[in-house]
Amino acid sequence: MTIHTVTTTPFTDQKPGTSGLRKAVTDFQKPNYLENFIQSIFDSLEGIQGQTLVLGGDGRYYNRQAIQIILKMASANGIGRILVGCNGIFSTPAASGVIRKHKALGGIILSASHNPGGPDGDFGVKYNVANGGPAPEKVTEAIFERTKTITEYKILEAADINLDRPASFKLGAMDIEVMDSVEPYVELMQTLFDFEKIKGLLSSGGFRMSMDSLHAVTGPYAHALFEKHLGAPSGTVLNGTPLEDFGGGHPDPNLVYAHDLVEILFGDNAPDFGAASDGDGDRNMILGRKFFVTPSDSLAVLTANAKLVPGYKNGLAGVARSMPTSAAVDQVAKKLGIDCYETPTGWKFFGNLLDADKATLCGEESFGTGSNHIREKDGLWAVLFWLNILAVRGESVEQIVRDHWKTYGRNYYCRHDYEAVESGPANELMERLRSMTVELKGKQYGDYEVAYSDDFSYTDPVDGSVSQKQGIRIGFTDGSRIVFRLSGTGTKGATLRVYIESYEPDASQHNIETQEALKPLIKLADEIAKIKEFTGRDEPTVIT
Ligand code: G1P
Ligand code: ZN
């Protein structure tokens, strides 16, 4: 078999964003585009010779082709062994678990998460490091630097590998193990949760759940977990076959994109519990009967009830949330007497806290929750955590959340996204806010007085690295808050995210509809940032 060294020229747009390099499929199909990025990963890693890598993706269009290319490039670059998921499938959390279990150097995960798939959709490449988590900024920066100067890449000339079933192969000098990625994940979950208790709940006939996999990667995992191991009736998992275009849907588990599930849970004869996960399986949405749990509240509830779950029965070292996530979990941490860390947006910032055992549970408002069992957020893990709590407490989702608010107060919270707006004006809006932060302090807007305003900067408490410009925060003296940032995962124009939060300790005020409760702050966000003026939009594209 011949190794070819192919001459190439750099692309200027291969800077990894919040979560890897995410572009249109048509970009990745450009000659050498994928190859340049993969070679840049190999070139910027030290000591890859003979090492083990994990490889797989969320099954979206171009997954299989990309895997064949990467296998041949890995062999040509001297990788010793690759563990690749059957059919090229690896959910992001399952890959993270396998990297850790097999002490691999890292993994390449092919996913554009919740972005639509198909020939006209998006594709993505993420590199994860040895702890199983997303590459930290110093690694992604090194990869980006390399993409700017790359002149050649190496690839083995060989036939494609059959990924249809578990098997071992040799590709040049490299070993390939095509493995079932579902069972190791189920085994990991069995070490954390009380499967017998959950089985009792799901097979009792008195409790019904619906899990919507949105035709994305969690289908096989959800079938195995809920229907095979936990005794739920077949049909519990909806849209459980991964499709290359996710059935034309948008595999993002929120009230807008998972609307079929929302209709079931808010309809007549609704089940007791509903959940959905995203394209690559790291996000989750939790619903009760006619009840939506915000991701920020979900993190707080899991934290408050962690001792009911075997894997966390000895308590938590600490918790962490991304800056725009509501402070609901802060209230719980205060009561438990544990540390609560506030990090920039993106799971990679939790890695050091988890490695150093400063945090056990982490979460983001963007439907991401996870723990130190791996180094990614984990959609099905969150669903199992909720089921374990429900099985122990014997109450409904709504009862548990209302009871939580009574104890800790309610953080009303919402996010308004203005998707695919023009980049120029979106950047101007942010620049203008940045320049205003100093003068905003002390300013009075109706009932609201600005207590602080800044562009969030984070100093990692473990390695001291500093990440600047992570979002404009405007905090008010009554504890409410508005945050503005631009998305780092969108692929079309810019996406402005506006996060709005207020805190209500009085239980008699916990029944207000969220948009209603936050109305004055929503108006204020537009007044301060001139959102309509800069974006030309009258209303957000998505409200979560
Ligand atoms: C979004 C979310 C962020 C999450 C990331 C990857 O990033 O806001 O919390 O970590 O997707 O799932 P953004 O597009 O806001 O940069
Ligand atoms: Zn995802």
Coordinates of C-alpha atoms and ligand atoms in Angstrom, one line a residue:
M1 CA 0.0 0.0 0.0
T2 CA 1.4 3.4 -1.0
I3 CA 1.4 6.5 1.2
H4 CA 0.8 9.6 -0.9
T5 CA 2.0 13.0 0.1
V6 CA -0.4 15.4 -1.5
T7 CA 0.4 19.1 -2.1
T8 CA -2.2 21.5 -0.8
T9 CA -2.8 25.2 -0.1
P10 CA -4.3 26.6 3.1
F11 CA -8.0 27.6 3.5
T12 CA -8.4 30.8 5.5
D13 CA -11.6 29.8 7.3
Q14 CA -10.7 26.8 9.4
K15 CA -10.9 28.4 12.8
P16 CA -12.6 26.1 15.2
G17 CA -15.6 27.7 17.0
T18 CA -17.4 27.0 20.3
S19 CA -17.4 23.3 19.4
G20 CA -15.0 22.3 16.6
L21 CA -14.9 23.3 13.0
R22 CA -18.5 23.6 11.7
K23 CA -19.3 24.4 8.1
A24 CA -21.7 23.6 5.3
V25 CA -21.3 20.1 3.8
T26 CA -20.5 21.7 0.5
D27 CA -17.5 23.4 2.2
F28 CA -16.2 20.1 3.5
Q29 CA -16.6 18.5 0.1
K30 CA -14.2 21.1 -1.5
P31 CA -11.0 19.3 -2.6
N32 CA -8.6 19.0 0.3
Y33 CA -10.8 20.9 2.8
L34 CA -11.4 18.0 5.2
E35 CA -7.9 16.7 4.5
N36 CA -6.2 20.0 5.4
F37 CA -8.0 20.2 8.7
I38 CA -7.4 16.6 9.7
Q39 CA -3.7 16.9 8.8
S40 CA -3.5 20.1 10.8
I41 CA -4.9 18.2 13.8
F42 CA -2.2 15.5 13.4
D43 CA 0.5 18.1 12.8
S44 CA -0.3 20.0 15.9
L45 CA -0.4 17.0 18.3
E46 CA 2.8 15.7 19.8
G47 CA 3.8 12.1 19.9
I48 CA 1.0 10.6 17.8
Q49 CA 3.1 7.7 16.5
G50 CA 1.6 4.4 17.6
Q51 CA -1.1 6.0 19.7
T52 CA -4.8 5.1 19.9
L53 CA -7.6 7.4 18.6
V54 CA -11.4 7.1 18.7
L55 CA -13.4 7.9 15.6
G56 CA -17.1 8.3 14.8
G57 CA -19.9 10.7 14.3
D58 CA -23.5 11.5 14.6
G59 CA -24.4 9.7 11.3
R60 CA -25.2 12.8 9.4
Y61 CA -24.6 13.1 5.6
Y62 CA -20.9 12.8 4.7
N63 CA -20.1 10.9 8.0
R64 CA -19.2 7.7 6.2
Q65 CA -17.1 9.3 3.5
A66 CA -15.2 11.4 6.0
I67 CA -14.4 8.4 8.2
Q68 CA -12.9 6.5 5.3
I69 CA -10.7 9.5 4.4
I70 CA -9.6 10.0 8.1
L71 CA -8.8 6.3 8.5
K72 CA -6.4 6.4 5.5
M73 CA -4.8 9.7 6.7
A74 CA -4.4 8.3 10.3
S75 CA -2.6 5.3 9.0
A76 CA -0.4 7.4 6.7
N77 CA 0.4 9.6 9.7
G78 CA 1.6 6.7 11.9
I79 CA -1.4 6.3 14.3
G80 CA -1.2 2.9 15.9
R81 CA -4.8 2.0 16.4
I82 CA -8.3 3.4 15.7
L83 CA -11.5 2.5 17.5
V84 CA -14.3 3.3 15.2
G85 CA -18.0 3.0 15.9
C86 CA -20.1 0.5 13.9
N87 CA -21.7 2.2 10.9
G88 CA -19.4 5.2 11.8
I89 CA -21.7 6.0 14.7
F90 CA -20.5 7.4 18.0
S91 CA -22.6 9.8 20.1
T92 CA -20.4 12.6 21.5
P93 CA -20.8 11.3 25.1
A94 CA -20.2 7.7 24.1
A95 CA -17.0 8.7 22.3
S96 CA -15.9 10.7 25.4
G97 CA -16.4 7.6 27.5
V98 CA -14.5 5.3 25.2
I99 CA -11.5 7.7 24.9
R100 CA -11.3 7.6 28.7
K101 CA -11.9 3.8 29.1
H102 CA -9.2 2.9 26.5
K103 CA -6.8 5.7 27.5
A104 CA -6.7 6.9 23.9
L105 CA -4.7 9.9 22.9
G106 CA -7.9 11.5 21.8
G107 CA -10.8 11.3 19.4
I108 CA -12.1 12.8 16.2
I109 CA -15.9 13.3 16.4
L110 CA -17.8 14.1 13.3
S111 CA -20.8 16.3 14.1
A112 CA -22.4 19.6 13.7
S113 CA -24.4 18.9 16.8
H114 CA -28.0 20.3 16.4
N115 CA -27.4 21.9 13.1
P116 CA -29.5 20.4 10.2
G117 CA -27.8 17.7 8.1
G118 CA -28.1 16.4 4.5
P119 CA -26.3 17.6 1.3
D120 CA -27.4 21.1 2.0
G121 CA -26.9 21.0 5.7
D122 CA -23.9 21.3 8.0
F123 CA -21.0 19.0 8.9
G124 CA -18.4 19.4 11.6
V125 CA -15.1 18.0 13.0
K126 CA -14.3 18.1 16.7
Y127 CA -11.0 17.0 18.3
N128 CA -11.2 15.7 21.8
V129 CA -8.2 15.2 24.0
A130 CA -7.1 12.4 26.4
N131 CA -9.5 13.3 29.2
G132 CA -12.3 12.7 26.7
G133 CA -13.3 16.4 26.5
P134 CA -13.2 19.0 23.8
A135 CA -9.7 20.3 23.0
P136 CA -9.0 23.3 25.1
E137 CA -8.3 26.7 23.4
K138 CA -4.5 26.3 23.3
V139 CA -5.0 23.1 21.2
T140 CA -7.6 24.5 18.9
E141 CA -5.5 27.6 18.4
A142 CA -2.5 25.5 17.4
I143 CA -4.7 23.6 14.9
F144 CA -5.9 26.8 13.5
E145 CA -2.4 28.2 13.2
R146 CA -1.4 25.0 11.3
T147 CA -4.3 25.3 8.9
K148 CA -2.9 28.7 7.8
T149 CA 0.5 27.3 6.7
I150 CA -0.2 23.8 5.6
T151 CA 1.5 22.7 2.4
E152 CA 0.8 18.9 2.2
Y153 CA -1.0 16.1 3.7
K154 CA -0.5 12.3 3.9
I155 CA -2.9 9.6 2.9
L156 CA -2.7 5.9 2.3
E157 CA -4.0 4.5 -0.9
A158 CA -6.2 1.6 0.1
A159 CA -9.7 0.2 -0.3
D160 CA -12.5 1.4 2.1
I161 CA -13.1 -0.4 5.4
N162 CA -16.4 -2.2 6.0
L163 CA -18.0 -0.5 9.0
D164 CA -21.2 -2.4 9.0
R165 CA -20.4 -4.8 12.0
P166 CA -17.8 -5.2 14.7
A167 CA -14.5 -6.5 13.3
S168 CA -10.8 -6.0 13.3
F169 CA -8.8 -4.8 10.3
K170 CA -5.3 -3.8 9.4
L171 CA -4.9 -0.7 7.3
G172 CA -1.2 -0.3 6.4
A173 CA 0.5 -0.7 9.8
M174 CA -2.5 0.6 11.7
D175 CA -5.0 -1.6 13.6
I176 CA -8.7 -0.7 13.2
E177 CA -11.3 -2.0 15.6
V178 CA -14.9 -1.5 14.4
M179 CA -16.8 -1.6 17.7
D180 CA -20.4 -1.5 19.0
S181 CA -20.5 1.9 20.6
V182 CA -23.8 1.3 22.5
E183 CA -23.0 -1.4 25.0
P184 CA -20.0 0.4 26.6
Y185 CA -22.2 3.4 27.1
V186 CA -25.0 1.4 28.7
E187 CA -22.4 -0.2 31.0
L188 CA -21.1 3.2 32.1
M189 CA -24.7 4.3 32.8
Q190 CA -25.2 1.2 34.9
T191 CA -22.4 2.3 37.2
L192 CA -24.2 5.6 38.0
F193 CA -27.9 4.9 38.2
D194 CA -30.3 2.5 39.9
F195 CA -31.4 0.5 36.9
E196 CA -33.6 -1.8 39.1
K197 CA -35.5 1.2 40.5
I198 CA -35.9 2.9 37.1
K199 CA -37.0 -0.5 35.6
G200 CA -39.7 -0.7 38.3
L201 CA -41.0 2.7 37.3
L202 CA -40.9 2.2 33.6
S203 CA -42.4 -1.3 33.5
S204 CA -45.1 -0.6 36.2
G205 CA -47.6 0.4 33.6
G206 CA -48.5 3.4 35.7
F207 CA -45.8 5.6 34.4
R208 CA -45.3 6.5 30.7
M209 CA -42.5 8.2 29.0
S210 CA -41.7 9.4 25.4
M211 CA -38.2 9.8 24.3
D212 CA -37.7 11.6 20.9
S213 CA -34.4 10.9 19.3
L214 CA -35.2 13.2 16.4
H215 CA -33.8 10.7 13.9
A216 CA -30.3 11.5 15.2
V217 CA -27.6 9.5 16.9
T218 CA -29.3 8.6 20.3
G219 CA -31.8 6.3 18.6
P220 CA -29.8 3.1 19.1
Y221 CA -28.6 4.1 22.6
A222 CA -32.2 5.0 23.7
H223 CA -33.7 1.8 22.3
A224 CA -31.0 -0.2 24.2
L225 CA -31.4 1.7 27.4
F226 CA -35.1 2.3 27.8
E227 CA -36.7 -0.5 25.9
K228 CA -34.1 -3.3 26.2
H229 CA -32.5 -2.8 29.7
L230 CA -35.2 -0.8 31.5
G231 CA -38.3 -2.5 30.5
A232 CA -40.2 0.4 28.9
P233 CA -42.7 -0.7 26.2
S234 CA -41.5 -0.6 22.6
G235 CA -42.7 2.6 21.1
T236 CA -41.3 4.6 24.0
V237 CA -38.5 5.8 21.7
L238 CA -39.7 8.0 18.9
N239 CA -37.8 8.7 15.7
G240 CA -35.2 6.2 16.8
T241 CA -33.5 5.5 13.5
P242 CA -30.6 7.8 12.7
L243 CA -31.0 9.3 9.3
E244 CA -28.4 11.2 7.3
D245 CA -30.7 14.3 7.1
F246 CA -32.4 13.7 10.4
G247 CA -35.6 13.2 8.4
G248 CA -35.4 16.8 7.2
G249 CA -35.7 18.1 10.8
H250 CA -33.6 20.3 13.0
P251 CA -32.2 17.9 15.7
D252 CA -32.2 20.5 18.5
P253 CA -34.2 19.5 21.6
N254 CA -36.0 22.6 22.4
L255 CA -39.7 23.8 22.4
V256 CA -39.4 25.0 18.8
Y257 CA -37.6 22.2 17.1
A258 CA -38.8 19.2 19.1
H259 CA -42.5 20.3 18.6
D260 CA -43.9 16.9 17.9
L261 CA -42.8 15.7 21.4
V262 CA -44.0 19.0 22.9
E263 CA -47.5 18.4 21.3
I264 CA -47.6 14.9 22.9
L265 CA -46.6 16.1 26.3
F266 CA -49.0 19.1 26.2
G267 CA -51.8 17.1 24.5
D268 CA -54.6 14.9 25.9
N269 CA -53.7 11.8 27.8
A270 CA -50.1 13.0 27.9
P271 CA -47.4 10.7 29.2
D272 CA -45.7 11.5 32.6
F273 CA -42.3 12.3 31.2
G274 CA -40.8 13.4 27.9
A275 CA -37.3 13.9 26.7
A276 CA -35.4 14.6 23.6
S277 CA -31.8 14.8 22.6
D278 CA -29.8 16.5 19.7
G279 CA -27.9 15.4 16.6
D280 CA -24.9 14.0 18.5
G281 CA -26.6 13.1 21.7
D282 CA -25.0 15.6 24.1
R283 CA -28.1 17.8 24.7
N284 CA -31.3 17.1 26.4
M285 CA -34.8 18.6 26.9
I286 CA -36.9 17.4 29.9
L287 CA -40.6 17.7 30.0
G288 CA -43.2 16.7 32.5
R289 CA -46.9 16.3 31.7
K290 CA -47.9 19.8 30.4
F291 CA -44.7 21.1 31.9
F292 CA -41.3 22.4 30.5
V293 CA -38.2 22.3 32.7
T294 CA -35.7 25.0 31.7
P295 CA -32.2 23.6 31.3
S296 CA -31.0 26.0 34.0
D297 CA -33.7 24.6 36.4
S298 CA -32.8 21.1 35.4
L299 CA -29.2 21.6 36.5
A300 CA -30.4 23.0 39.8
V301 CA -32.9 20.1 40.4
L302 CA -30.2 17.5 39.6
T303 CA -27.8 19.2 42.0
A304 CA -30.4 19.4 44.8
N305 CA -31.4 15.7 44.4
A306 CA -28.0 14.2 43.6
K307 CA -27.8 12.2 46.8
L308 CA -30.8 10.1 45.7
V309 CA -28.7 8.7 42.8
P310 CA -26.2 5.9 43.5
G311 CA -23.3 7.5 41.4
Y312 CA -23.6 10.8 43.4
K313 CA -24.8 9.6 46.8
N314 CA -21.6 10.8 48.6
G315 CA -22.3 14.4 47.5
L316 CA -20.8 16.7 45.0
A317 CA -17.4 18.3 45.0
G318 CA -18.9 21.4 43.4
V319 CA -20.9 22.6 40.4
A320 CA -20.3 24.7 37.4
R321 CA -22.5 26.6 34.9
S322 CA -21.8 28.7 31.9
M323 CA -22.0 32.4 32.5
P324 CA -25.3 32.9 30.6
T325 CA -27.0 30.0 32.4
S326 CA -29.4 31.1 35.1
A327 CA -28.1 31.3 38.7
A328 CA -30.7 28.7 39.9
V329 CA -27.9 26.2 40.6
D330 CA -26.0 28.9 42.6
Q331 CA -28.9 28.9 45.1
V332 CA -28.6 25.2 45.6
A333 CA -24.8 25.3 45.9
K334 CA -25.1 28.0 48.6
K335 CA -27.4 25.8 50.6
L336 CA -25.3 22.7 50.1
G337 CA -22.1 24.6 51.0
I338 CA -20.3 23.7 47.8
D339 CA -18.5 25.8 45.3
C340 CA -20.2 27.1 42.2
Y341 CA -18.1 28.1 39.2
E342 CA -19.1 30.4 36.4
T343 CA -17.4 29.7 33.1
P344 CA -17.6 31.0 29.5
T345 CA -20.0 29.3 27.1
G346 CA -18.8 26.0 25.8
W347 CA -18.2 22.6 27.4
K348 CA -14.4 22.8 27.0
F349 CA -14.3 25.2 29.9
F350 CA -15.6 22.6 32.4
G351 CA -12.8 20.1 31.6
N352 CA -10.2 21.5 34.0
L353 CA -12.7 21.8 36.8
L354 CA -13.8 18.2 36.4
D355 CA -10.2 16.9 36.1
A356 CA -9.2 18.8 39.2
D357 CA -12.3 17.5 41.0
K358 CA -13.6 21.0 41.7
A359 CA -16.9 20.3 40.1
T360 CA -19.0 17.1 39.8
L361 CA -22.0 18.4 37.9
C362 CA -21.9 21.0 35.1
G363 CA -24.6 22.6 32.9
E364 CA -25.4 25.2 30.3
E365 CA -28.7 26.9 29.5
S366 CA -28.4 25.5 26.0
F367 CA -29.9 22.1 27.0
G368 CA -26.5 20.7 28.2
T369 CA -26.0 18.9 31.4
G370 CA -23.3 16.4 32.5
S371 CA -20.9 15.2 35.2
N372 CA -17.5 13.9 35.8
H373 CA -18.3 10.5 34.4
I374 CA -17.1 11.8 31.0
R375 CA -15.9 15.2 29.7
E376 CA -18.8 16.1 27.5
K377 CA -22.4 17.0 28.2
D378 CA -24.6 13.9 28.1
G379 CA -28.2 13.9 26.9
L380 CA -29.3 10.4 27.9
W381 CA -27.4 10.6 31.2
A382 CA -29.6 13.6 32.1
V383 CA -32.7 11.7 31.2
L384 CA -31.6 8.7 33.4
F385 CA -30.8 11.1 36.2
W386 CA -34.3 12.5 36.1
L387 CA -35.9 9.0 35.9
N388 CA -33.8 7.9 38.9
I389 CA -35.1 10.9 40.9
L390 CA -38.7 10.4 39.7
A391 CA -38.4 6.7 40.7
V392 CA -37.2 7.5 44.2
R393 CA -39.4 10.5 44.9
G394 CA -42.6 9.1 43.4
E395 CA -43.7 12.6 42.5
S396 CA -44.4 14.2 39.1
V397 CA -41.9 16.4 37.3
E398 CA -44.0 19.4 37.9
Q399 CA -44.3 18.7 41.7
I400 CA -40.6 18.3 42.0
V401 CA -39.8 21.6 40.2
R402 CA -42.5 23.6 42.0
D403 CA -41.2 22.2 45.3
H404 CA -37.7 23.2 44.2
W405 CA -38.8 26.8 43.5
K406 CA -40.5 27.0 46.9
T407 CA -37.3 26.1 48.6
Y408 CA -34.8 28.0 46.5
G409 CA -36.8 30.7 44.7
R410 CA -37.5 30.8 41.0
N411 CA -35.1 32.1 38.4
Y412 CA -37.3 33.2 35.5
Y413 CA -35.2 32.7 32.4
C414 CA -35.3 32.8 28.7
R415 CA -33.0 33.2 25.7
H416 CA -33.9 35.0 22.5
D417 CA -32.0 34.1 19.4
Y418 CA -31.8 36.2 16.3
E419 CA -30.4 33.7 13.8
A420 CA -28.6 34.4 10.5
V421 CA -28.6 38.1 10.8
E422 CA -25.9 40.1 8.9
S423 CA -22.5 39.8 10.4
G424 CA -21.5 43.5 10.0
P425 CA -24.4 45.0 12.0
A426 CA -24.3 42.2 14.6
N427 CA -20.6 42.9 15.3
E428 CA -21.4 46.7 15.4
L429 CA -24.1 46.0 18.0
M430 CA -21.7 44.1 20.2
E431 CA -18.9 46.7 19.7
R432 CA -21.3 49.5 20.7
L433 CA -22.4 47.6 23.9
R434 CA -18.7 46.9 24.7
S435 CA -17.9 50.6 24.5
M436 CA -20.9 51.3 26.8
T437 CA -20.2 49.0 29.7
V438 CA -18.3 51.6 31.8
E439 CA -20.9 54.3 31.4
L440 CA -23.9 51.9 32.1
K441 CA -23.0 51.4 35.8
G442 CA -25.4 53.2 38.1
K443 CA -27.8 54.1 35.2
Q444 CA -31.5 54.0 36.0
Y445 CA -34.0 52.4 33.6
G446 CA -37.4 52.7 35.1
D447 CA -37.4 50.4 38.1
Y448 CA -34.0 48.9 37.1
E449 CA -30.7 50.3 38.2
V450 CA -27.5 48.9 36.6
A451 CA -25.3 47.3 39.3
Y452 CA -22.5 46.2 37.0
S453 CA -21.7 45.8 33.3
D454 CA -18.7 44.2 31.6
D455 CA -17.5 42.0 28.9
F456 CA -17.1 38.7 30.7
S457 CA -13.6 37.5 31.2
Y458 CA -12.7 34.2 32.8
T459 CA -9.5 33.1 34.5
D460 CA -9.3 29.3 34.7
P461 CA -8.8 28.5 38.4
V462 CA -6.7 25.4 37.5
D463 CA -4.3 26.5 34.8
G464 CA -4.6 30.3 35.1
S465 CA -5.5 30.7 31.3
V466 CA -7.6 33.8 30.6
S467 CA -10.5 33.9 28.1
Q468 CA -11.7 37.4 27.2
K469 CA -14.7 38.9 25.4
Q470 CA -17.1 36.1 26.4
G471 CA -20.3 38.1 26.4
I472 CA -21.6 41.5 27.6
R473 CA -23.3 41.3 31.0
I474 CA -25.6 43.9 32.4
G475 CA -26.7 43.1 35.9
F476 CA -29.3 45.1 37.9
T477 CA -29.4 45.8 41.6
D478 CA -32.5 43.5 42.1
G479 CA -30.4 40.5 40.9
S480 CA -31.9 40.4 37.3
R481 CA -29.6 40.3 34.4
I482 CA -29.3 40.7 30.6
V483 CA -26.5 39.0 28.6
F484 CA -25.6 39.5 25.0
R485 CA -23.2 37.4 22.9
L486 CA -22.7 36.2 19.3
S487 CA -22.9 32.5 18.6
G488 CA -19.7 30.6 17.9
T489 CA -21.4 27.6 16.3
G490 CA -23.7 29.2 13.6
T491 CA -22.7 28.8 10.0
K492 CA -24.8 31.5 8.3
G493 CA -24.1 35.2 9.0
A494 CA -24.2 35.8 12.7
T495 CA -26.6 34.7 15.5
L496 CA -27.2 37.1 18.3
R497 CA -28.2 35.5 21.6
V498 CA -29.9 37.6 24.3
Y499 CA -30.2 35.9 27.7
I500 CA -32.7 37.4 30.2
E501 CA -33.1 36.4 33.9
S502 CA -34.8 37.6 37.0
Y503 CA -35.0 36.1 40.5
E504 CA -38.3 35.7 42.4
P505 CA -38.0 34.4 46.0
D506 CA -41.8 34.8 46.7
A507 CA -43.7 31.5 46.0
S508 CA -46.9 33.4 45.4
Q509 CA -45.3 34.9 42.3
H510 CA -44.1 31.6 40.8
N511 CA -47.1 31.1 38.4
I512 CA -46.4 33.8 35.9
E513 CA -45.8 32.9 32.3
T514 CA -42.0 33.3 31.6
Q515 CA -42.2 35.8 28.7
E516 CA -44.7 37.8 30.7
A517 CA -42.6 37.8 33.9
L518 CA -39.6 38.9 31.9
K519 CA -41.4 41.5 29.7
P520 CA -39.9 44.6 31.2
L521 CA -36.4 43.2 30.9
I522 CA -37.0 42.0 27.3
K523 CA -38.0 45.5 26.4
L524 CA -35.0 47.0 28.2
A525 CA -32.7 44.6 26.3
D526 CA -33.9 46.1 23.0
E527 CA -33.8 49.6 24.3
I528 CA -30.2 49.3 25.5
A529 CA -28.8 47.3 22.6
K530 CA -31.0 48.7 19.8
I531 CA -31.6 45.1 18.6
K532 CA -34.3 46.0 16.1
E533 CA -32.3 48.8 14.6
F534 CA -29.1 46.7 14.1
T535 CA -30.6 43.4 13.1
G536 CA -33.6 44.7 11.2
R537 CA -35.7 42.0 13.0
D538 CA -38.9 42.7 14.9
E539 CA -38.7 39.5 16.9
P540 CA -36.3 36.7 17.6
T541 CA -36.2 33.6 15.5
V542 CA -36.2 31.2 18.4
I543 CA -37.2 31.7 22.0
T544 CA -36.1 29.0 24.5
Ligands
G1P1 C1 -23.9 26.8 21.6 C2 -24.4 27.0 23.0 C3 -23.3 26.5 24.0 C4 -22.9 25.1 23.6 C5 -22.5 25.0 22.2 C6 -22.2 23.6 21.7 O1 -22.8 27.7 21.4 O2 -24.8 28.3 23.3 O3 -23.8 26.6 25.3 O4 -21.8 24.7 24.4 O5 -23.6 25.5 21.3 O6 -23.2 22.7 21.9 P1 -23.0 29.1 20.7 O7 -23.6 28.9 19.3 O8 -23.8 29.9 21.6 O9 -21.6 29.6 20.6
ZN2 ZN -24.7 18.5 20.4

